[in-house]
Short mmCIF file of the C-alpha atoms (twelve columns), coordinates in Angstrom:
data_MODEL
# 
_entry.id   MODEL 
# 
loop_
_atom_site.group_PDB 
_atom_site.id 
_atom_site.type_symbol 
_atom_site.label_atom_id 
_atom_site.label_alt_id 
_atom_site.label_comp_id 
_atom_site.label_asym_id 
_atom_site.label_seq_id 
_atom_site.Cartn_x 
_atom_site.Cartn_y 
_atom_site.Cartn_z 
_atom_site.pdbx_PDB_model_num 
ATOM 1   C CA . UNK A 1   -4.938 -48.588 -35.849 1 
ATOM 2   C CA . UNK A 2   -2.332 -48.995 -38.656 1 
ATOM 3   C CA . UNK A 3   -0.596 -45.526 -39.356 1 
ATOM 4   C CA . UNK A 4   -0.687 -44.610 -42.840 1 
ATOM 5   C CA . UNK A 5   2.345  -45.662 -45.195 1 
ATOM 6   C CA . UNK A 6   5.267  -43.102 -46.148 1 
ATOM 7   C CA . UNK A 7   3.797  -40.733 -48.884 1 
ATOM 8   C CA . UNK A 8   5.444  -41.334 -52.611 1 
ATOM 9   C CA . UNK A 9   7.568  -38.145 -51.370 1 
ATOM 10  C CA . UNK A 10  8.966  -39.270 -48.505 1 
ATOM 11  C CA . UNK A 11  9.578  -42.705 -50.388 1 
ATOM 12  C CA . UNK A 12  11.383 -40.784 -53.306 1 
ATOM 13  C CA . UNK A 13  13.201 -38.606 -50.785 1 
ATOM 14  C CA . UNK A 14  14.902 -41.619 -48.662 1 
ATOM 15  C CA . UNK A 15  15.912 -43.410 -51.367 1 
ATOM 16  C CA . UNK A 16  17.050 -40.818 -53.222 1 
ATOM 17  C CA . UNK A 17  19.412 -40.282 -50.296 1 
ATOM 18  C CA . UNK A 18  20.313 -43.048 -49.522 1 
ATOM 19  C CA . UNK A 19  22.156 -43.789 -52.831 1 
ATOM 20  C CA . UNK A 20  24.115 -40.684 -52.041 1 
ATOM 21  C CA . UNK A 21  25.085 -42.774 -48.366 1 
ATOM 22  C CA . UNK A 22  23.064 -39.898 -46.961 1 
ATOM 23  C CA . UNK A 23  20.523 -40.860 -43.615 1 
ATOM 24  C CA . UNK A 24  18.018 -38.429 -42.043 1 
ATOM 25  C CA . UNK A 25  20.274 -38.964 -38.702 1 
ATOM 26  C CA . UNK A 26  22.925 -37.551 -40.363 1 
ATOM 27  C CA . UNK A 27  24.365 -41.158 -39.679 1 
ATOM 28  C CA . UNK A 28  26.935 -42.951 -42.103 1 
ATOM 29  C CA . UNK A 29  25.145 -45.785 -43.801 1 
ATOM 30  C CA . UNK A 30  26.259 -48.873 -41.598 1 
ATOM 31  C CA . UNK A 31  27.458 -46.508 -38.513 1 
ATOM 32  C CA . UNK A 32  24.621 -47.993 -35.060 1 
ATOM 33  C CA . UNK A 33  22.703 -45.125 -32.965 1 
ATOM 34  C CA . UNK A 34  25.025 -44.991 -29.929 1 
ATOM 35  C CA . UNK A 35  23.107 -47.514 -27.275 1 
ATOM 36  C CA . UNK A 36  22.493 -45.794 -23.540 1 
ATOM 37  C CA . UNK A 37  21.905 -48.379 -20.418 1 
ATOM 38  C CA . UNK A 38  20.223 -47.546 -17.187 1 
ATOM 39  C CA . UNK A 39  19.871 -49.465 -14.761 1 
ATOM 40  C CA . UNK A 40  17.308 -49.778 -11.932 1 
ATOM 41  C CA . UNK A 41  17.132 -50.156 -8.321  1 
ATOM 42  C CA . UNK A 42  16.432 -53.800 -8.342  1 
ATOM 43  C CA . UNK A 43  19.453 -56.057 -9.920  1 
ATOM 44  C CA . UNK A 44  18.526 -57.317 -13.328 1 
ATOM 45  C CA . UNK A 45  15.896 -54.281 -13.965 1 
ATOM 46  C CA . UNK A 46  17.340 -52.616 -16.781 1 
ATOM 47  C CA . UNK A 47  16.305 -49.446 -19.687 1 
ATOM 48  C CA . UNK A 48  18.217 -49.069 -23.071 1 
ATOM 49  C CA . UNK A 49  17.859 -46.935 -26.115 1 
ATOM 50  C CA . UNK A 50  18.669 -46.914 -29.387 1 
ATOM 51  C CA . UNK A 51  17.622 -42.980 -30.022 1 
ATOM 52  C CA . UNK A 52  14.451 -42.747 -28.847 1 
ATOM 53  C CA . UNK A 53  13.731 -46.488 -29.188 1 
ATOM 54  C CA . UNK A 54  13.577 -47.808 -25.371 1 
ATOM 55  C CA . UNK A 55  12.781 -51.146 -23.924 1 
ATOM 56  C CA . UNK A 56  12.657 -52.102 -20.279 1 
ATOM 57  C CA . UNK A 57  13.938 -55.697 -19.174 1 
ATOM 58  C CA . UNK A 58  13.636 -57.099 -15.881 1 
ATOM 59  C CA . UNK A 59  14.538 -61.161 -14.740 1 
ATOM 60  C CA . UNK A 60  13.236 -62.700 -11.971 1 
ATOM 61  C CA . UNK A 61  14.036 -66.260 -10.127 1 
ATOM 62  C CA . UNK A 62  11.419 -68.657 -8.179  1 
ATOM 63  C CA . UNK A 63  12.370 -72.430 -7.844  1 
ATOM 64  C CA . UNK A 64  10.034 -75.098 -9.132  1 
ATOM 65  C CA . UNK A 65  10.154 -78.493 -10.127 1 
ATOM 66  C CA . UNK A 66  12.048 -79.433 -13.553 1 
ATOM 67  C CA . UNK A 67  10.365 -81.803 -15.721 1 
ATOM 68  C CA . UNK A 68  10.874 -85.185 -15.834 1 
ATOM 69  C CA . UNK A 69  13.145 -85.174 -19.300 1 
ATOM 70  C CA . UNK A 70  15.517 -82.491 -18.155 1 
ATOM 71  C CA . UNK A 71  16.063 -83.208 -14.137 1 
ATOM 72  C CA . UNK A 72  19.144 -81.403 -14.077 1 
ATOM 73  C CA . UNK A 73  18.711 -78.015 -16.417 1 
ATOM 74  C CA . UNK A 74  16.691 -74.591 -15.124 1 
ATOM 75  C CA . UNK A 75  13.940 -73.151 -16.948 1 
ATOM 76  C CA . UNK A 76  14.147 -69.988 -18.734 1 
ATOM 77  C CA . UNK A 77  10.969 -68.599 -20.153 1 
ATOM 78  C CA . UNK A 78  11.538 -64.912 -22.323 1 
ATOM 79  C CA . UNK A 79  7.875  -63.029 -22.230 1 
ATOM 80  C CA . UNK A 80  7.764  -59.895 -24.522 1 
ATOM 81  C CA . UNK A 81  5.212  -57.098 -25.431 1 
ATOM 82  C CA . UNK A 82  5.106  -54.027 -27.544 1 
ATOM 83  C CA . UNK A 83  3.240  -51.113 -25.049 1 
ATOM 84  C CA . UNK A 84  0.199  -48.955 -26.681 1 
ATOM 85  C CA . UNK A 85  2.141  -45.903 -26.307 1 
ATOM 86  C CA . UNK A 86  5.699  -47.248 -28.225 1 
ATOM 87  C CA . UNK A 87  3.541  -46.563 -31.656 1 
ATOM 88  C CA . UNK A 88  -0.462 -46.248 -32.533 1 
ATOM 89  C CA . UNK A 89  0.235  -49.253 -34.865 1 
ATOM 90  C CA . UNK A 90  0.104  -51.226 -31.304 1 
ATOM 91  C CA . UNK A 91  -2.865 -52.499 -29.411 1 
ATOM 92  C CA . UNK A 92  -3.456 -54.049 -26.358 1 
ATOM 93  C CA . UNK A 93  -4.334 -57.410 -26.083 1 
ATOM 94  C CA . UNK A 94  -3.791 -58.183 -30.127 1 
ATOM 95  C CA . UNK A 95  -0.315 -59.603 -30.671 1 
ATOM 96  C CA . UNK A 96  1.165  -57.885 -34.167 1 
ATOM 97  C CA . UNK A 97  4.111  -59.270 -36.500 1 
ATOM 98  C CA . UNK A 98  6.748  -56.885 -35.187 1 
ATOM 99  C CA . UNK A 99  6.136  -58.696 -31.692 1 
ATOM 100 C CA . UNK A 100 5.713  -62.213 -32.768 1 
ATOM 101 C CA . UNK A 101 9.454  -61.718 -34.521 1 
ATOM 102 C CA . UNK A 102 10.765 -60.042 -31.224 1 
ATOM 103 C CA . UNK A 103 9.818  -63.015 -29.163 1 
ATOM 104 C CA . UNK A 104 11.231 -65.518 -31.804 1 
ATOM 105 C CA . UNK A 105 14.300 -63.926 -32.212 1 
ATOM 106 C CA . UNK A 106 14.811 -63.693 -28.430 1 
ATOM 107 C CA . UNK A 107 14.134 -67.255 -27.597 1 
ATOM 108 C CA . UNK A 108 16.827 -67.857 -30.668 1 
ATOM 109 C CA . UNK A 109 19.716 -65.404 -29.073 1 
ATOM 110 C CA . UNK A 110 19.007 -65.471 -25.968 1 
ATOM 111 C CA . UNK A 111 17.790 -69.004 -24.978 1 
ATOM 112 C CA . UNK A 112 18.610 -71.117 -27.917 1 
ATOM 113 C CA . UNK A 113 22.393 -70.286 -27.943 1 
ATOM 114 C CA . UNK A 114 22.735 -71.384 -24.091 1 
ATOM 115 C CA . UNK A 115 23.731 -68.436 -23.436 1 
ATOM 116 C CA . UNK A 116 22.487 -68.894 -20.004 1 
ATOM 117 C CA . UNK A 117 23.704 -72.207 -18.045 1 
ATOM 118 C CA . UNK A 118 21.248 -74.236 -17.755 1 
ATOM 119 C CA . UNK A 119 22.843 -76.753 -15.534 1 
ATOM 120 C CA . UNK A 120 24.168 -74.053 -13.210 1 
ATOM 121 C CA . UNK A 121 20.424 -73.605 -12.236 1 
ATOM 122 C CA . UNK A 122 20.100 -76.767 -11.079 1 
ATOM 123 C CA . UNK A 123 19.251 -77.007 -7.339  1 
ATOM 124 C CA . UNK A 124 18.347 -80.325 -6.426  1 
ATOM 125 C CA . UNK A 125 18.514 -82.687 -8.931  1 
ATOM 126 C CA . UNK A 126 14.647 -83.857 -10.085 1 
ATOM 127 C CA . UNK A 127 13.557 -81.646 -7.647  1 
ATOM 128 C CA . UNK A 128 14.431 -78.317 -7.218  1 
ATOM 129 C CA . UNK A 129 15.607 -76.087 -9.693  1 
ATOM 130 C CA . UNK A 130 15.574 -72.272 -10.746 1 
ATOM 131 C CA . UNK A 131 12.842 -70.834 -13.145 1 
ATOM 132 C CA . UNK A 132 14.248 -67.199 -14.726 1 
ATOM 133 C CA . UNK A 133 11.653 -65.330 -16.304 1 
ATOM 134 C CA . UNK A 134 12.748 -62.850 -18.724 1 
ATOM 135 C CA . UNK A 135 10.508 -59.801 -19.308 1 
ATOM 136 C CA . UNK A 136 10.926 -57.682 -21.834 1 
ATOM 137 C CA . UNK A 137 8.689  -54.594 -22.654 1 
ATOM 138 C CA . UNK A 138 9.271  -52.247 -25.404 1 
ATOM 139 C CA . UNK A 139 7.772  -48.553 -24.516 1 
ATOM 140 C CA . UNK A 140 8.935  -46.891 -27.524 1 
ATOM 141 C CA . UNK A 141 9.415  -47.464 -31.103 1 
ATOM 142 C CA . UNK A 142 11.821 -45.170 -33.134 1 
ATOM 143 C CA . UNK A 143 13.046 -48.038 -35.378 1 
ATOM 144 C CA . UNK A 144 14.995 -51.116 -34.880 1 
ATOM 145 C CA . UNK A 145 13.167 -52.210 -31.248 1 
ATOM 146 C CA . UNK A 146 14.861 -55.887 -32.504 1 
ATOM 147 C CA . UNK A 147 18.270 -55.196 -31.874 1 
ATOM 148 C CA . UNK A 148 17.101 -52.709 -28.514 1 
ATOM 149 C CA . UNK A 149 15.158 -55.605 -27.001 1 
ATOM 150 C CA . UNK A 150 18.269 -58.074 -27.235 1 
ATOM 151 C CA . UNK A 151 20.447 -55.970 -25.955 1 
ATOM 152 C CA . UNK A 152 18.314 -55.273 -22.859 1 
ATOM 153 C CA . UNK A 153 17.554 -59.008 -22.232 1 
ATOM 154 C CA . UNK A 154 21.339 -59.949 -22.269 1 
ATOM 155 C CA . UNK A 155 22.189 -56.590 -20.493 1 
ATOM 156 C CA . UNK A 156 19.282 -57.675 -17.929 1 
ATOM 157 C CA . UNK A 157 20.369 -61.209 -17.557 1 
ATOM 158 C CA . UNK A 158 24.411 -60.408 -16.693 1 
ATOM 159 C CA . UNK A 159 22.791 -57.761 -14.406 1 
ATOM 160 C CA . UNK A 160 21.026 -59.952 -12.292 1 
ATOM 161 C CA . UNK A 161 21.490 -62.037 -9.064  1 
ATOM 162 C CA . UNK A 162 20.065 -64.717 -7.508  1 
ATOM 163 C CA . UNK A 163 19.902 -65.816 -4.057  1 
ATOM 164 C CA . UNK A 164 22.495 -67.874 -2.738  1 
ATOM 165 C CA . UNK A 165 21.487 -71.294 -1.991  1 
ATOM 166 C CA . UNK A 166 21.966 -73.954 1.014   1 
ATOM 167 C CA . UNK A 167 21.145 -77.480 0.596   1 
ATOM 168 C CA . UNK A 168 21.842 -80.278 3.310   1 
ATOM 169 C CA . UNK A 169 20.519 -83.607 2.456   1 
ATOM 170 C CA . UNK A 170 16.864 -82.583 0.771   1 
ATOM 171 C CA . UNK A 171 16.442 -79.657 2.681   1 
ATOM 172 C CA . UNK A 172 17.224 -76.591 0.816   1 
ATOM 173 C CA . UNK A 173 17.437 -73.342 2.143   1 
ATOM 174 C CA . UNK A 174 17.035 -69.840 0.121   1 
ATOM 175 C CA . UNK A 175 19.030 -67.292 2.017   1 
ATOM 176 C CA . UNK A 176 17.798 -63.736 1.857   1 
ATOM 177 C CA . UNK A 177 20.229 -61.059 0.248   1 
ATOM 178 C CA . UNK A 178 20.285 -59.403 3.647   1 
ATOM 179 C CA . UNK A 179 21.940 -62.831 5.065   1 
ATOM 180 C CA . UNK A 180 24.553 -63.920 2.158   1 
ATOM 181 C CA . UNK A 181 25.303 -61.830 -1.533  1 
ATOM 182 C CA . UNK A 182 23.202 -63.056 -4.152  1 
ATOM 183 C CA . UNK A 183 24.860 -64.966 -7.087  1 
ATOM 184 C CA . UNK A 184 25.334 -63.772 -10.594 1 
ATOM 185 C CA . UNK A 185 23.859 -66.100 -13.345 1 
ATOM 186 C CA . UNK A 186 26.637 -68.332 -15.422 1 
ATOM 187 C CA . UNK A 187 26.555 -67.336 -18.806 1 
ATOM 188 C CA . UNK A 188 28.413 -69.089 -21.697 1 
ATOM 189 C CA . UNK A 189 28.867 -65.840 -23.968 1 
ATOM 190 C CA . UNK A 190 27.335 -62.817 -24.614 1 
ATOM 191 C CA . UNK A 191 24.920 -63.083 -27.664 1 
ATOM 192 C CA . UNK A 192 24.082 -59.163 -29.613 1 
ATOM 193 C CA . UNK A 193 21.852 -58.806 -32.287 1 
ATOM 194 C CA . UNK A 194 22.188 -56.235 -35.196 1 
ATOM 195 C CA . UNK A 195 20.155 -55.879 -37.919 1 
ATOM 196 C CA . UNK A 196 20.220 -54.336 -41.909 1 
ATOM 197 C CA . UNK A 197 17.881 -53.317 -43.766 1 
ATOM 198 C CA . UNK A 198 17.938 -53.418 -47.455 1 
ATOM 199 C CA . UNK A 199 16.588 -50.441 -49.620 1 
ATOM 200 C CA . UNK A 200 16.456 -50.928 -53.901 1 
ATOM 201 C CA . UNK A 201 18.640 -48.270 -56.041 1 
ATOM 202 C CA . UNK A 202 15.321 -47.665 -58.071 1 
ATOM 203 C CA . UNK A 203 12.358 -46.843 -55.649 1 
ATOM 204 C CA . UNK A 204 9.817  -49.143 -57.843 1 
ATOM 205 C CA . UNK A 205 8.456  -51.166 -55.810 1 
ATOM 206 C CA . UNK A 206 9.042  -54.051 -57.994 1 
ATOM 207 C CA . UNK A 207 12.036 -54.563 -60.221 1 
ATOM 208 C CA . UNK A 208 12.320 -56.422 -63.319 1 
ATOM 209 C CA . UNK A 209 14.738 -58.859 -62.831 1 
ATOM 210 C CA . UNK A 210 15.169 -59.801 -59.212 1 
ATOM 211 C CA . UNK A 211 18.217 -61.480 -59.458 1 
ATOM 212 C CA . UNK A 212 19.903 -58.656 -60.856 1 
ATOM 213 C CA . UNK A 213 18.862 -55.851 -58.697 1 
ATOM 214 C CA . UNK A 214 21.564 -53.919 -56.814 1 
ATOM 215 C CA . UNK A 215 20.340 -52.656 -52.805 1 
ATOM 216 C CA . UNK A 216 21.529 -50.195 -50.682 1 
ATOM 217 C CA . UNK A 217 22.582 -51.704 -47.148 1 
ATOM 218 C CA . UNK A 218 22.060 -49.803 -43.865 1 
ATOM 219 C CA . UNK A 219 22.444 -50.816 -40.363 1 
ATOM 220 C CA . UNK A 220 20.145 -49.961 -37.416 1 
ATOM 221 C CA . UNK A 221 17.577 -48.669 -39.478 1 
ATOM 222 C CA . UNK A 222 14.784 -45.838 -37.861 1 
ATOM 223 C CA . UNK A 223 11.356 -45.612 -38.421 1 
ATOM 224 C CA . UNK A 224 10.708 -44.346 -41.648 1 
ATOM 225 C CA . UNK A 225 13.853 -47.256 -42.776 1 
ATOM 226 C CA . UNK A 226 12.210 -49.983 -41.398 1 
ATOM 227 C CA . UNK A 227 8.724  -48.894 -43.512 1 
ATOM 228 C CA . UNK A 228 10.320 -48.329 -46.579 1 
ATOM 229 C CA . UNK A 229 13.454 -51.317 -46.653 1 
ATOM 230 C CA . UNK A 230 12.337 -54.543 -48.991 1 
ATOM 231 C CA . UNK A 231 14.923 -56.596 -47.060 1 
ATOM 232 C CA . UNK A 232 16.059 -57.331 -43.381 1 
ATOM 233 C CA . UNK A 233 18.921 -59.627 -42.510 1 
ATOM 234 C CA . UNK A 234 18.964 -60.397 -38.312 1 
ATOM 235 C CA . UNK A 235 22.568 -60.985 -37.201 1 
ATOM 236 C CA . UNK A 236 23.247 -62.300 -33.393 1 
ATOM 237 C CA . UNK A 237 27.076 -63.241 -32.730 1 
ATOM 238 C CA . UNK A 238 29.023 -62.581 -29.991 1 
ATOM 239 C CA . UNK A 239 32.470 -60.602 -29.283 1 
ATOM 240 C CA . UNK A 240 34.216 -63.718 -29.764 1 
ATOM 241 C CA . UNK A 241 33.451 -63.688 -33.728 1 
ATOM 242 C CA . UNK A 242 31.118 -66.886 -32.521 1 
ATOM 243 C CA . UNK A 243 28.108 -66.923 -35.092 1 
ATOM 244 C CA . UNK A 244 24.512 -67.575 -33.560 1 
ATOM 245 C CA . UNK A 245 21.563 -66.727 -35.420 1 
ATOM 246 C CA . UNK A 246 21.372 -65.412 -39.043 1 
ATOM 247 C CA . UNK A 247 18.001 -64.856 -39.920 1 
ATOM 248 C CA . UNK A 248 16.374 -63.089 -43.000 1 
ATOM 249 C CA . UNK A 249 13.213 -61.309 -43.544 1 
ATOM 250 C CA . UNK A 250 11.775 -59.977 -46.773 1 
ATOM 251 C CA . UNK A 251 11.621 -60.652 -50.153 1 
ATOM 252 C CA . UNK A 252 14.884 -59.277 -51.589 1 
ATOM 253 C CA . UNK A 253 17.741 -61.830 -52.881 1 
ATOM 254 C CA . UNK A 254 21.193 -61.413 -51.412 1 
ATOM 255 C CA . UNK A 255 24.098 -63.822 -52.138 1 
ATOM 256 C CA . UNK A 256 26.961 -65.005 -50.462 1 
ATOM 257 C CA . UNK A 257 28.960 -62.409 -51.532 1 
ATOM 258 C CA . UNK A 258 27.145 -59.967 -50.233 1 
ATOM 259 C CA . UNK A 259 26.273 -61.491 -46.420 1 
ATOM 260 C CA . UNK A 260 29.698 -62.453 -45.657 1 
ATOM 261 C CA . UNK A 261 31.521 -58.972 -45.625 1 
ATOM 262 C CA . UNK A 262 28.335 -57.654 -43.655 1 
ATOM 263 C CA . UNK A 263 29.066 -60.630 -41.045 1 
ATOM 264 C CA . UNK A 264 33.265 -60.310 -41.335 1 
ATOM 265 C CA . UNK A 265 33.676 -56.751 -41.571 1 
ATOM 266 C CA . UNK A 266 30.887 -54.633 -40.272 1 
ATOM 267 C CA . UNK A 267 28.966 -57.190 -37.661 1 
ATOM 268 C CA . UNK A 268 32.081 -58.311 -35.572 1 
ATOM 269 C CA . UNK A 269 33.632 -54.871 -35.293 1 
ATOM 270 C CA . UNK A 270 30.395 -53.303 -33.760 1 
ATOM 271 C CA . UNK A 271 29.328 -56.621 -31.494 1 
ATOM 272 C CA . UNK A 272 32.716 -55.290 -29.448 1 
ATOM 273 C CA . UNK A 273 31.856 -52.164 -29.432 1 
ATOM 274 C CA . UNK A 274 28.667 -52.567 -28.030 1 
ATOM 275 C CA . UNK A 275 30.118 -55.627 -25.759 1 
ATOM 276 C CA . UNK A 276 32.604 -53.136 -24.322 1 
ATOM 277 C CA . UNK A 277 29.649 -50.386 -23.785 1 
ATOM 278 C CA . UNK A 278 27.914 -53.069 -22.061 1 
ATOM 279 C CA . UNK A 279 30.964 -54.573 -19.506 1 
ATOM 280 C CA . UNK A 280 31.958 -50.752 -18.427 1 
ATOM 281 C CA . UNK A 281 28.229 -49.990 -17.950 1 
ATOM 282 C CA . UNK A 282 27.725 -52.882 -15.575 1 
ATOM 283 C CA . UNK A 283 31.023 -51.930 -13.815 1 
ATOM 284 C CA . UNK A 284 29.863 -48.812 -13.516 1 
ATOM 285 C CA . UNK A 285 26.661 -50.187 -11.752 1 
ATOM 286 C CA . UNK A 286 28.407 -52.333 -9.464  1 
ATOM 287 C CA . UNK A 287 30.666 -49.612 -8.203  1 
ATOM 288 C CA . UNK A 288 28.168 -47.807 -7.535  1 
ATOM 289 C CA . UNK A 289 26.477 -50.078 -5.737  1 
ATOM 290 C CA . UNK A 290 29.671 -51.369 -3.893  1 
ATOM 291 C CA . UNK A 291 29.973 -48.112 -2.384  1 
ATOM 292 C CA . UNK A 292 26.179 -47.420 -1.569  1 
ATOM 293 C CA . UNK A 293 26.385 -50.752 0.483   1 
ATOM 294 C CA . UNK A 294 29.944 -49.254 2.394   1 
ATOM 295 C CA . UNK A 295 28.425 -46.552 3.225   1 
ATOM 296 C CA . UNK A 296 25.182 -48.121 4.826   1 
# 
């Protein structure tokens, strides 16, 4: 069941603040929810948050055979799904728009860019390689479960190991974590998505002259943004100012002029901050679990 739309008041009332750089969050207009990551028990199960938008990741390895085009590269294969309980707008077992563009966006950041070695994967050559399956469920929606879900899947990938791997000839042999340390996963960069919304200075839903019409630009949007914004613009670059996907959603124009400083200016400078949130986290983590395994 569809929840009903924002009542003219609540429309009115947003944007109404918004030209005043006001947010309900008390949050400066392109100024990101601060992101917390938790990690599980398992390596490469991970939980972040955006507010009180969470999604779960988790990665897990089996070895198969590659096809016959691409003998030497791994398989990666991202699966995602929006829970019944993130939002009643969600139902089981009927895929909605807001999950079809999660999954699309994630195969774009996260598989497309190669941010993952492929090659590294590789086992035996035309006959053995690794097969990660990325999982990626989002249990609550507060707004912005986009930019949540990529940062989980990257956070999820770097997080996880693989067994370490023996091969002699054509035998190959898996060896248990309990025998030899598991491996981390090669990874060319780290890939983080952001996203804007767009909001009209006049609430109308439609404005005379299109090509005229001045917006009001916020980043990580919430809830009630998302439902109200006539524009989205998808951003995924990494902390090395390295450009990956720019995608845009909605019907309002924007010009150069406009996307570059959001890329230049705002986009960079948060991709490190959230790239240096995500190495201390997983430093954290392995600390932790460096001295869990001394003390066993």
């Amino acid at each position: 069941m569809r929840p009903p739309s924002p009542s003219i008041p609540e429309r009115e009332f947003i944007f109404t603040s918004l030209t005043q750089s006001l947010r309900l969050d008390g949050r400066q207009l392109l100024e990101m929810r601060k992101p917390t990551i938790t990690f599980g028990e398992e390596l490469g199960w991970v939980e972040c948050s955006f507010g009180k938008t969470r999604v779960y990741a988790a990665v897990d390895a089996k070895m198969v055979k590659p096809p016959p085009e691409r003998p030497y590269e791994g398989i990666i294969t991202i699966h995602s799904e929006i829970s019944p309980m993130a939002s009643p707008e969600y139902e089981p077992g009927r895929t909605s728009e807001e999950e079809v563009t999660i999954t699309r966006m994630l195969d774009k950041v996260l598989r497309r860019s190669d941010a993952v070695d492929k090659e590294s994967l590789c086992v035996l050559a035309g006959q053995r390689v690794w097969h990660l399956r990325l999982t990626v469920h989002c249990l609550a929606d507060a707004g912005n479960m986009l930019d949540c879900a990529c940062l989980a899947g990257i956070v999820a990938l770097k997080h996880f190991r693989r067994p370490e791997v023996e091969v002699v000839g054509d035998e190959v042999t898996v060896h248990p974590p309990t025998e030899r340390a598991p491996l981390p996963l090669s990874l060319h960069h780290t890939p983080l998505c952001l996203t804007f919304a767009f909001f009209p200075e006049s609430s109308s839903k439609t404005a005379t002259s299109t090509s005229s019409t001045k917006t009001t630009t916020v980043l990580d949007p919430s809830l009630l943004e998302s439902r109200l914004a006539t524009g989205f613009l998808h951003v995924a670059l990494n902390a090395q100012r390295e450009l990956c996907v720019v995608q845009k959603a909605g019907g309002v124009p924007l010009t150069e002029d406009e996307i570059l400083p959001l890329i230049k200016e705002v986009a960079v400078s948060r991709v490190r901050e959230l790239d240096a949130i995500v190495e201390s986290r997983l430093k954290e983590d392995w600390e932790q679990r460096k001295k869990f395994v001394e003390v066993r």
